[in-house]
PDB file of C-alpha atoms in Angstrom:
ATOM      1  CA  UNK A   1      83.824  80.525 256.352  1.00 94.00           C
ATOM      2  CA  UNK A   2      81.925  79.542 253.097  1.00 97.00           C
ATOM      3  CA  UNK A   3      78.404  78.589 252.676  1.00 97.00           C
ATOM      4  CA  UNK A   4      76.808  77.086 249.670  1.00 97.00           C
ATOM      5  CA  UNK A   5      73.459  76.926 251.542  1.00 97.00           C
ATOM      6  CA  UNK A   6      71.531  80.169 250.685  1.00 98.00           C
ATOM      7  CA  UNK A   7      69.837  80.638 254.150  1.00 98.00           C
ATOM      8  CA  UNK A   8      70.951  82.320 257.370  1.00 97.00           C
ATOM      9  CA  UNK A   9      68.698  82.318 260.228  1.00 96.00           C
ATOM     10  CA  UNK A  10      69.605  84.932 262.737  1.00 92.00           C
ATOM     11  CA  UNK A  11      67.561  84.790 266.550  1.00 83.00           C
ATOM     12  CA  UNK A  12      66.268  88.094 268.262  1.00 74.00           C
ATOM     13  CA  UNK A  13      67.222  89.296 271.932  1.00 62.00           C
ATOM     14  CA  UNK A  14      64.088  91.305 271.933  1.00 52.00           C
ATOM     15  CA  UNK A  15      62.161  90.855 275.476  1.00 50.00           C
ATOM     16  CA  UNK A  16      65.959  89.717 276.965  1.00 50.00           C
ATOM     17  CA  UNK A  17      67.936  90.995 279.488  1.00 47.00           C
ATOM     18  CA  UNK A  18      69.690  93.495 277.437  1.00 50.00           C
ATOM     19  CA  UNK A  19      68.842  96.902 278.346  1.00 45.00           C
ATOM     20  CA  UNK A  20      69.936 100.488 276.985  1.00 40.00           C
ATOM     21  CA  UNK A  21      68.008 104.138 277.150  1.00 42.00           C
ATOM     22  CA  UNK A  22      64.618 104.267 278.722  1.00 45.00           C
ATOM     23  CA  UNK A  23      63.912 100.382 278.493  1.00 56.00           C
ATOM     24  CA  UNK A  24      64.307  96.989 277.178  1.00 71.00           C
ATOM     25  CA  UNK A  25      65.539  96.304 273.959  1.00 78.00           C
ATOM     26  CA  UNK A  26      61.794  95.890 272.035  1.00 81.00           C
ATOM     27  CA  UNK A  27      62.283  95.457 268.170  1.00 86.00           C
ATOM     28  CA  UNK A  28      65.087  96.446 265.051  1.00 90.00           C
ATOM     29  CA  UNK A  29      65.460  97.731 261.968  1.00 94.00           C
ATOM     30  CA  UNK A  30      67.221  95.747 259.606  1.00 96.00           C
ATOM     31  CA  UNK A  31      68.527  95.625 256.445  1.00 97.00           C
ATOM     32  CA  UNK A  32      70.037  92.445 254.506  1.00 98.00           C
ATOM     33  CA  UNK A  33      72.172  93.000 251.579  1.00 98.00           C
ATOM     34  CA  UNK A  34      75.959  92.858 249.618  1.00 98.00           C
ATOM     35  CA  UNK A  35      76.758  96.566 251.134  1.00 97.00           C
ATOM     36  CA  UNK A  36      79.442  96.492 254.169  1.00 97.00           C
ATOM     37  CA  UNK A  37      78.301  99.111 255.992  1.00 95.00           C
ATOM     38  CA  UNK A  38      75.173 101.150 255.701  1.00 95.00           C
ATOM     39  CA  UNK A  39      73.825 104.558 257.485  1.00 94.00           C
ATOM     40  CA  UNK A  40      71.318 104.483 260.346  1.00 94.00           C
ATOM     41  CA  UNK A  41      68.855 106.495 257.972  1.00 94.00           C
ATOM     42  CA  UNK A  42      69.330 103.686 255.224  1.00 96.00           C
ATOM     43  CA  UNK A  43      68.556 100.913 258.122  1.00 96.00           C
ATOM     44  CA  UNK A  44      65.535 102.526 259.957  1.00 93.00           C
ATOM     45  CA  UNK A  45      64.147 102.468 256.359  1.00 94.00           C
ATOM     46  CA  UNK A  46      64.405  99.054 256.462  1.00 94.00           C
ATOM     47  CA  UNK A  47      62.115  95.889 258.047  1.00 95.00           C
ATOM     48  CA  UNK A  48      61.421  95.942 261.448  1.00 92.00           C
ATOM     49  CA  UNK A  49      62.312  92.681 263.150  1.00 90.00           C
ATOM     50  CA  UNK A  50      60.186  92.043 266.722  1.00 83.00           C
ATOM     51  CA  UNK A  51      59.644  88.488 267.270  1.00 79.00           C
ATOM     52  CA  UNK A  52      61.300  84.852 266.545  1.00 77.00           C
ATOM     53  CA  UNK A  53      64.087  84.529 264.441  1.00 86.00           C
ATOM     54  CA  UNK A  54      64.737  85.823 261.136  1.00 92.00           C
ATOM     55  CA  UNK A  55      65.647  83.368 257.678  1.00 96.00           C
ATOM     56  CA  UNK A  56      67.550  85.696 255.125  1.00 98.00           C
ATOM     57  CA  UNK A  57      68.750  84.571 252.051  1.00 98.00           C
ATOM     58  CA  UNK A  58      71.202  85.137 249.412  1.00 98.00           C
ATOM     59  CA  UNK A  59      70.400  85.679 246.444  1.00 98.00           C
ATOM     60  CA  UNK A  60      73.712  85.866 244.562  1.00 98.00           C
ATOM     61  CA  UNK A  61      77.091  84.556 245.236  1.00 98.00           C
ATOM     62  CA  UNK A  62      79.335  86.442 247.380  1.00 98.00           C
ATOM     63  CA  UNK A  63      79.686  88.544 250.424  1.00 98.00           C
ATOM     64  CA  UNK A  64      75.986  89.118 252.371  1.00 98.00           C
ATOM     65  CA  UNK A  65      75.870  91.493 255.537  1.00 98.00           C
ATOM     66  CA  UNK A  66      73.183  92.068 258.268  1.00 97.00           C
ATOM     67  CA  UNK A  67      73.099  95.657 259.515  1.00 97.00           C
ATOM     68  CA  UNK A  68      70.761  96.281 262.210  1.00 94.00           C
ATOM     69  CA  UNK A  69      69.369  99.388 264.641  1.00 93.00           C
ATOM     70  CA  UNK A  70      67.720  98.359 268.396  1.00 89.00           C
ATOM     71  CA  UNK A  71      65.437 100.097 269.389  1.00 88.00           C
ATOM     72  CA  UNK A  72      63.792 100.106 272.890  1.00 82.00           C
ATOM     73  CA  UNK A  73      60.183  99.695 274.336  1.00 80.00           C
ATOM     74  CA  UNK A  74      59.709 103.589 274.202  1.00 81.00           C
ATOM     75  CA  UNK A  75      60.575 103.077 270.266  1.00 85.00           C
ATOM     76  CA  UNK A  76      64.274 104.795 271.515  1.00 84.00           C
ATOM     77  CA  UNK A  77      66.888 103.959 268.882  1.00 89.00           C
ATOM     78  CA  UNK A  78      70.501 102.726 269.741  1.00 85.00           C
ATOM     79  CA  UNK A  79      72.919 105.186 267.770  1.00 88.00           C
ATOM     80  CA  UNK A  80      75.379 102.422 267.418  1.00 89.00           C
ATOM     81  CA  UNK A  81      74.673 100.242 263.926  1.00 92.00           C
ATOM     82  CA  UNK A  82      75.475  97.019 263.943  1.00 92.00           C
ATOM     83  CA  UNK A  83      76.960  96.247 260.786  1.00 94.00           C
ATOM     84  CA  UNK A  84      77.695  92.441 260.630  1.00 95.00           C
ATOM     85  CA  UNK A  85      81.001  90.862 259.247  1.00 96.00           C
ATOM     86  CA  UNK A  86      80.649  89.264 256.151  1.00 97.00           C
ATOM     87  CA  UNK A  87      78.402  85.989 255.714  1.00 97.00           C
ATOM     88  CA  UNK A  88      80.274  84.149 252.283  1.00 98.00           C
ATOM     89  CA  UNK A  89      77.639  82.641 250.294  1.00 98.00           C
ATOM     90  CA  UNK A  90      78.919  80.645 246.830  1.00 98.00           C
ATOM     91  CA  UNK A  91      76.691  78.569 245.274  1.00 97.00           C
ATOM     92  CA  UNK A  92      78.538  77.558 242.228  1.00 97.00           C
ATOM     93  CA  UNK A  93      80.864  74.467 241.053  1.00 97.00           C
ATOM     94  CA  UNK A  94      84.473  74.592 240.768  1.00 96.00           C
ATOM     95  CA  UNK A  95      86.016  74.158 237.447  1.00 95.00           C
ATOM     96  CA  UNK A  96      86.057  70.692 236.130  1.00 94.00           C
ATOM     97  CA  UNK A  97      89.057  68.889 236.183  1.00 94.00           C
ATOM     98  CA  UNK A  98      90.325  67.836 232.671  1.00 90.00           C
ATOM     99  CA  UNK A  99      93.553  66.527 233.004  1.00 91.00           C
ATOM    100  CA  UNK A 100      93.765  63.164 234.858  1.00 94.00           C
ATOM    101  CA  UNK A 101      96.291  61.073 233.766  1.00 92.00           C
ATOM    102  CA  UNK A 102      98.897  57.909 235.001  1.00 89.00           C
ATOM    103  CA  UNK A 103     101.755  56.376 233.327  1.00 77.00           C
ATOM    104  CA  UNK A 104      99.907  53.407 233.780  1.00 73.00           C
ATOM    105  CA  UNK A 105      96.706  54.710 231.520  1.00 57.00           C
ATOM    106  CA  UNK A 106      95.909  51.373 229.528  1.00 57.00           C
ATOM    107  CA  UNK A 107      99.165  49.333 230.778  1.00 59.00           C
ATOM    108  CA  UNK A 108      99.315  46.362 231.993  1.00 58.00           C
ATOM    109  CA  UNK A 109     100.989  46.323 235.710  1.00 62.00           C
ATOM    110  CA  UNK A 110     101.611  44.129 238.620  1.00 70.00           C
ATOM    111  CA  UNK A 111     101.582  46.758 240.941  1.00 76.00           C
ATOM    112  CA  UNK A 112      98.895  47.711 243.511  1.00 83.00           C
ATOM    113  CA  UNK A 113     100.078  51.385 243.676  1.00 89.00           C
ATOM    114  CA  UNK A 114      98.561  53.324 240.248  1.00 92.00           C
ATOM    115  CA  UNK A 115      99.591  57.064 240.734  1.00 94.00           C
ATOM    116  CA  UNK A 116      97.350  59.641 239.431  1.00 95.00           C
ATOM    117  CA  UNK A 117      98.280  63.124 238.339  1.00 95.00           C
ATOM    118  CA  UNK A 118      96.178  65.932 237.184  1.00 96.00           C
ATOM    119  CA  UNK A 119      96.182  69.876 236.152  1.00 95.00           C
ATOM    120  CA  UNK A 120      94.646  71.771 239.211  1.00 95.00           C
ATOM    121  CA  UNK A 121      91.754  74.068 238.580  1.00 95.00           C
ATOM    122  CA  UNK A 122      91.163  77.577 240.438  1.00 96.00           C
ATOM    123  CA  UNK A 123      87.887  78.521 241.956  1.00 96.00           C
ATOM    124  CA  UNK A 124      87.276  81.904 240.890  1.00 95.00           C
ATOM    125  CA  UNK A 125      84.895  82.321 244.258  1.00 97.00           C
ATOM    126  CA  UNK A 126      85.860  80.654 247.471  1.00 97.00           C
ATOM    127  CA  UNK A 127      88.682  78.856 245.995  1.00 97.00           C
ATOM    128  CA  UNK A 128      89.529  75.609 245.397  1.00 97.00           C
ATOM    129  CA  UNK A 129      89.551  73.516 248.965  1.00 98.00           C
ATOM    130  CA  UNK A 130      90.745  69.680 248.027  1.00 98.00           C
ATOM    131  CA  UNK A 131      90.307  66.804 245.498  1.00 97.00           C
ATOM    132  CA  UNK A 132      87.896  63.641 245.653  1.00 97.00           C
ATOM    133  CA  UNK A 133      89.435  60.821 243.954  1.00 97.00           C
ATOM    134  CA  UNK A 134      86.637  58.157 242.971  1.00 96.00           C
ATOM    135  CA  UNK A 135      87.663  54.492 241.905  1.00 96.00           C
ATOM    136  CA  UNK A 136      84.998  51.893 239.513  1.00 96.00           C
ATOM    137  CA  UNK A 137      84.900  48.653 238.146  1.00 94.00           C
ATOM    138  CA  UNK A 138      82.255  49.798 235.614  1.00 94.00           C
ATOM    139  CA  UNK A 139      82.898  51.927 232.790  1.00 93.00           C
ATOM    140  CA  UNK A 140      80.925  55.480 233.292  1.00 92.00           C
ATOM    141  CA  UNK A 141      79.923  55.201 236.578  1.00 93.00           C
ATOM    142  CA  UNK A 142      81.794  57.751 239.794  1.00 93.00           C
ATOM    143  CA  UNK A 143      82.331  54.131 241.976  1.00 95.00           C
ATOM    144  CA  UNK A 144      83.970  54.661 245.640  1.00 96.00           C
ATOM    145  CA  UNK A 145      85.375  57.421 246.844  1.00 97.00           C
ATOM    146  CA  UNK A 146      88.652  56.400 247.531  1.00 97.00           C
ATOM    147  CA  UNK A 147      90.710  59.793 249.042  1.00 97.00           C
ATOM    148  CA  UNK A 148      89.553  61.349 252.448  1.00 96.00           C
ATOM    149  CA  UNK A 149      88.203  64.429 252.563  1.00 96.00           C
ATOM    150  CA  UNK A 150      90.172  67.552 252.462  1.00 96.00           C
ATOM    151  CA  UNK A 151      92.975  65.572 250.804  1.00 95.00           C
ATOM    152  CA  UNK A 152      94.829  65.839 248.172  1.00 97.00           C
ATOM    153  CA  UNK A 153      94.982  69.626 247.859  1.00 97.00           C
ATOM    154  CA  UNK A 154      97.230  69.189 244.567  1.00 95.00           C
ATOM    155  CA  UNK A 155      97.388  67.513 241.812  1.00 96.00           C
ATOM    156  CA  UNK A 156      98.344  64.093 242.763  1.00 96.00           C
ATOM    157  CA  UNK A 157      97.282  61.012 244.712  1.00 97.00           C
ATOM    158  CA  UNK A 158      98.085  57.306 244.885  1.00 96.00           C
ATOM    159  CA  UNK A 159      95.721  54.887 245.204  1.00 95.00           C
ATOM    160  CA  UNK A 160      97.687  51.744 247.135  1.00 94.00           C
ATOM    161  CA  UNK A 161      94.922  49.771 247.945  1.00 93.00           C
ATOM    162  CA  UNK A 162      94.460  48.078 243.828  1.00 92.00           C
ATOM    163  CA  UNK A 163      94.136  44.810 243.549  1.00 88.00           C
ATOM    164  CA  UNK A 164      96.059  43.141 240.526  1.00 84.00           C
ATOM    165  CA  UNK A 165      93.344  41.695 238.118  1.00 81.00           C
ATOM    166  CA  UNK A 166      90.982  44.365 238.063  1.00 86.00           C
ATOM    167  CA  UNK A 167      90.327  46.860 235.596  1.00 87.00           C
ATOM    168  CA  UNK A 168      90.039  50.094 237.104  1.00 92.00           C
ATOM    169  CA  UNK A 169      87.838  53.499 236.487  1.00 94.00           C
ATOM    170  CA  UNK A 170      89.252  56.840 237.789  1.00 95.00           C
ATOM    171  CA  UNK A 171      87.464  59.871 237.829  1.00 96.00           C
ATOM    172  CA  UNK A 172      89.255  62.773 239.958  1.00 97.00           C
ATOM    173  CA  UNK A 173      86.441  65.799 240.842  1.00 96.00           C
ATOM    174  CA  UNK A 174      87.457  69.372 242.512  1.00 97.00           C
ATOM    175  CA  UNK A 175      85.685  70.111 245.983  1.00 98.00           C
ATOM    176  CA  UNK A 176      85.614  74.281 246.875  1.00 98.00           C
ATOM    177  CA  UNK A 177      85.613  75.813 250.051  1.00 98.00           C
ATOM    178  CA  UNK A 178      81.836  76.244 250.737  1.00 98.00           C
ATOM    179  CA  UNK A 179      81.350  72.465 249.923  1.00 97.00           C
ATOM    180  CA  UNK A 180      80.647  72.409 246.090  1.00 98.00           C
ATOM    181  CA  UNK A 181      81.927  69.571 244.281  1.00 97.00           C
ATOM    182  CA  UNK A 182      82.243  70.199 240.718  1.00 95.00           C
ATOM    183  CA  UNK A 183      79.839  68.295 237.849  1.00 89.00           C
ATOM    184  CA  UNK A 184      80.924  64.949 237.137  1.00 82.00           C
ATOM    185  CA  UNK A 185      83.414  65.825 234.026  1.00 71.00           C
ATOM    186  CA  UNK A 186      84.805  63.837 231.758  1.00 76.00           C
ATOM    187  CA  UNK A 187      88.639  63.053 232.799  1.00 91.00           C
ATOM    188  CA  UNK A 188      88.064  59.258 233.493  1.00 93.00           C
ATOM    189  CA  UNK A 189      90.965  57.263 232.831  1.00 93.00           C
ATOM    190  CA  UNK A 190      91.295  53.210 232.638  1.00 90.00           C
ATOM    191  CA  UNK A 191      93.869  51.373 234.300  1.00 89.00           C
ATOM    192  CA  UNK A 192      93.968  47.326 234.069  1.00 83.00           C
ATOM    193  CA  UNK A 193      95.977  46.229 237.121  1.00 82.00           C
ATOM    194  CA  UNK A 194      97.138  43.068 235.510  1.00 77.00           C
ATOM    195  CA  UNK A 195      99.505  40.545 235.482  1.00 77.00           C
ATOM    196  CA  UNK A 196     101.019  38.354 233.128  1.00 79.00           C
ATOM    197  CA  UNK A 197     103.829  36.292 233.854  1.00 82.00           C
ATOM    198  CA  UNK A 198     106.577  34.446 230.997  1.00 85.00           C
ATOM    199  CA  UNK A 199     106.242  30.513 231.653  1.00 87.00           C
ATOM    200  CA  UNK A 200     108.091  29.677 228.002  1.00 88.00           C
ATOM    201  CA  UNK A 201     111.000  30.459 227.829  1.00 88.00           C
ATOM    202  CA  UNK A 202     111.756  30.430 232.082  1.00 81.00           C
ATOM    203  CA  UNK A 203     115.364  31.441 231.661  1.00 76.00           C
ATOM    204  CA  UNK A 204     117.184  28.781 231.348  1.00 76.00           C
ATOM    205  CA  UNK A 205     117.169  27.304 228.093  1.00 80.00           C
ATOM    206  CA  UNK A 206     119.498  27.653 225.476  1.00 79.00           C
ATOM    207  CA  UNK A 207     118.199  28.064 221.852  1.00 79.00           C
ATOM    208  CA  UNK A 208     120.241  27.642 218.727  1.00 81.00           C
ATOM    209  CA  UNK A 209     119.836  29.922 215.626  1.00 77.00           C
ATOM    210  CA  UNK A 210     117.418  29.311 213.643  1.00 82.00           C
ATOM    211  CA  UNK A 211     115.356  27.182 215.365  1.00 87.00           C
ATOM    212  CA  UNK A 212     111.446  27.249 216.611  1.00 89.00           C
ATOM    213  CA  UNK A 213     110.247  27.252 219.694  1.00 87.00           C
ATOM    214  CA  UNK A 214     106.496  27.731 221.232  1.00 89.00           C
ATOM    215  CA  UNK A 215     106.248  31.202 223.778  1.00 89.00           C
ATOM    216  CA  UNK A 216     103.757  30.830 226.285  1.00 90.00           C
ATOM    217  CA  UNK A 217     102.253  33.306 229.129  1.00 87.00           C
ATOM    218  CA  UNK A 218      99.478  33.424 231.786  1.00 84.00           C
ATOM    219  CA  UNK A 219      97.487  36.738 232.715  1.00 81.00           C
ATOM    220  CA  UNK A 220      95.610  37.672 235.015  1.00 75.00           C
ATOM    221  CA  UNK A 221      93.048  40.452 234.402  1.00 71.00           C
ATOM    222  CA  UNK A 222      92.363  42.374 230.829  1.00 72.00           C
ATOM    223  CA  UNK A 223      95.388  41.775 228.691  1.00 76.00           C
ATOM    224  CA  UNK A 224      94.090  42.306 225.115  1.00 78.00           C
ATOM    225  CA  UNK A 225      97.431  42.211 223.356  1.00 82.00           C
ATOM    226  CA  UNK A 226     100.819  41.689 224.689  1.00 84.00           C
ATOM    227  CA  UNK A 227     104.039  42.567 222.629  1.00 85.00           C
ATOM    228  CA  UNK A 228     107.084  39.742 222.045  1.00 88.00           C
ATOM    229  CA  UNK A 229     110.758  40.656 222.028  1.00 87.00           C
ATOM    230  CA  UNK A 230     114.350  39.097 223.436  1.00 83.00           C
ATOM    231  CA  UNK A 231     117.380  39.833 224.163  1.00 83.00           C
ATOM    232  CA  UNK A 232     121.085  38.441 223.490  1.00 80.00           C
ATOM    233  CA  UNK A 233     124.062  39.256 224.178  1.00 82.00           C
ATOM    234  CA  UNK A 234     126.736  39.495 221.261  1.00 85.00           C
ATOM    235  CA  UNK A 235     130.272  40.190 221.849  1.00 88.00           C
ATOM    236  CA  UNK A 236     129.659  42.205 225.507  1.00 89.00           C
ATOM    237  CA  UNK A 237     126.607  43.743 224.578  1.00 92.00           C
ATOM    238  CA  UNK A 238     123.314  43.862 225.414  1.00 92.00           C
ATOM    239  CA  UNK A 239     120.958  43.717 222.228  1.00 90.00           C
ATOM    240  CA  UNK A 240     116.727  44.079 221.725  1.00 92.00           C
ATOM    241  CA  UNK A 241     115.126  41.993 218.550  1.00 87.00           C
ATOM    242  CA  UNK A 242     111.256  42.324 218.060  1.00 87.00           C
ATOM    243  CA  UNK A 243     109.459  38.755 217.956  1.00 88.00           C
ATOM    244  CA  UNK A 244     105.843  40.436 217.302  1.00 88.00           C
ATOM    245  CA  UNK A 245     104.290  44.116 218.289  1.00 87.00           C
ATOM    246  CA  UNK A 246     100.852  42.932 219.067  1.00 87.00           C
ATOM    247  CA  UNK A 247      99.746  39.281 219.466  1.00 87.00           C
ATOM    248  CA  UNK A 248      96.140  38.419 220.779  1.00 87.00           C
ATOM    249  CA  UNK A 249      96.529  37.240 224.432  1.00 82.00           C
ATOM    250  CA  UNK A 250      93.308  34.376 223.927  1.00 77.00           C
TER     251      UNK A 250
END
C-alpha cells in the first residue's frame, strides 16, 4: 500500500501482557529510516521509545522501515530485531496528461455519447492507479467529476450522460496509487453537443437547373459556422457539389 501522507504513528506494548527474559516488556530501541534491515548494535544506538505512541515521518519519497529492539524491565534486550516491512511513502504528482482528444473536438453533434481518448502517462513512483475525467460548462474551470473513482485505468472513457445544446469542457487528470492527482494541466478540449437540423430543402422537392432557392436550418447550441453542399445523382451515380464552406449560422 501507498501513502502520500508523510506520518506513521506506531502504538507501544510496553507495560502489556507480553513477557520475555526476566520481565515485562519495559521500553525499545528504535530506529526509523530507508534501510531494510539494520544490526542490533545500529538499533540500540538509536531512540529509546517507553511511553504512548510514536509519529515518524518521511522525509523523502519511497520505501521507510521501523526496526526496533525490546527490552525488558531489568533493561534485558530481545536478540530478535524487528525489522518492519516496508511503509511506501510518495508524495509527488503523476505526470500530466497531454493528450486528450475526441473526434468530436469542435464538431457539431447530435449525440449524447462524446468519447474521449488520451496518451497514458507512467508514474515513475507508485505507478499510475486510474483516470478522473472532469466535465464544465465554463471555459478554464475543472467542473464535475464525471468518471468514478478507480476507473478508467486507460486511455479512454465515454461520457453518455451529454446533453445536446451544451458546450462542453473536458479536462482528463492522472490519479497514482498513494492518492496523488496530478496538477491541473492543460489538455482541455471543447466539444459543442449541438444540433442543427435541414428544414429547406426537406427532401422532397424537385429543383430545376439553374434556378434559386432560399436554404434554411435551426440549431440548437453553439453553431458558429455550418458548411453547404448537395448531392445528385447523374447517370447511376452518386455526386458531391459545394454550395458554401463556411456560412455564419445568425
Amino acid at each position: 500500500t501507498w501513502y502520500n501522507t508523510a506520518t506513521f504513528t506506531f502504538t507501544n506494548n510496553a507495560g502489556g501482557d507480553a513477557t520475555f527474559g526476566a520481565g515485562h516488556l519495559d521500553h525499545y530501541h528504535y530506529l526509523w529510516n530507508q534501510t531494510a534491515t539494520n544490526t542490533q548494535a545500529e538499533i540500540e544506538a538509536g531512540t529509546a521509545w517507553s511511553t504512548g505512541t510514536l509519529a515518524l515521518n518521511a522525509t523523502a519519497d519511497g520505501d521507510w522501515y521501523l526496526h526496533l529492539v525490546a527490552h525488558n524491565t531489568d533493561n534485558v534486550a530481545n536478540p530478535t530485531l524487528f525489522n518492519s516491512s516496508a511503509y511506501k511513502y510518495d508524495a509527488t504528482l503523476p505526470p500530466a496528461v497531454t493528450t486528450l482528444a475526441t473526434t468530436l473536438t469542435g464538431s457539431v453533434t447530435n449525440t449524447t455519447s462524446i468519447p474521449l481518448t488520451w496518451t497514458a502517462v507512467t508514474d515513475a513512483l507508485s505507478g499510475t492507479a486510474y483516470y478522473r475525467v472532469y466535465r464544465s460548462t465554463t471555459s478554464g474551470t475543472l467542473g464535475t467529476k464525471i468518471s468514478t473513482d478507480g476507473a478508467p485505468t486507460t486511455g479512454s472513457y465515454t461520457d453518455t450522460t451529454a446533453v445536446v445544446g451544451n458546450r462542453y469542457y473536458y479536462t482528463v487528470q492522472a490519479v497514482d496509487n498513494a492518492g496523488n492527482e496530478q496538477a491541473t494541466g492543460n489538455n482541455q478540449i471543447t466539444v459543442d453537443c449541438a444540433s442543427l437540423t435541414l428544414t429547406s430543402p426537406n427532401g422532397t422537392e424537385e429543383w430545376k437547373a439553374g434556378s434559386s432557392h432560399n436554404i434554411t436550418w435551426t440549431t440548437s447550441g453553439t453553431i458558429p459556422t455550418v458548411k453547404l453542399t448537395y448531392t445528385y445523382t447523374l447517370g447511376g451515380s452518386n455526386y458531391t457539389e459545394l454550395i458554401a464552406e463556411s456560412v455564419t449560422n445568425d
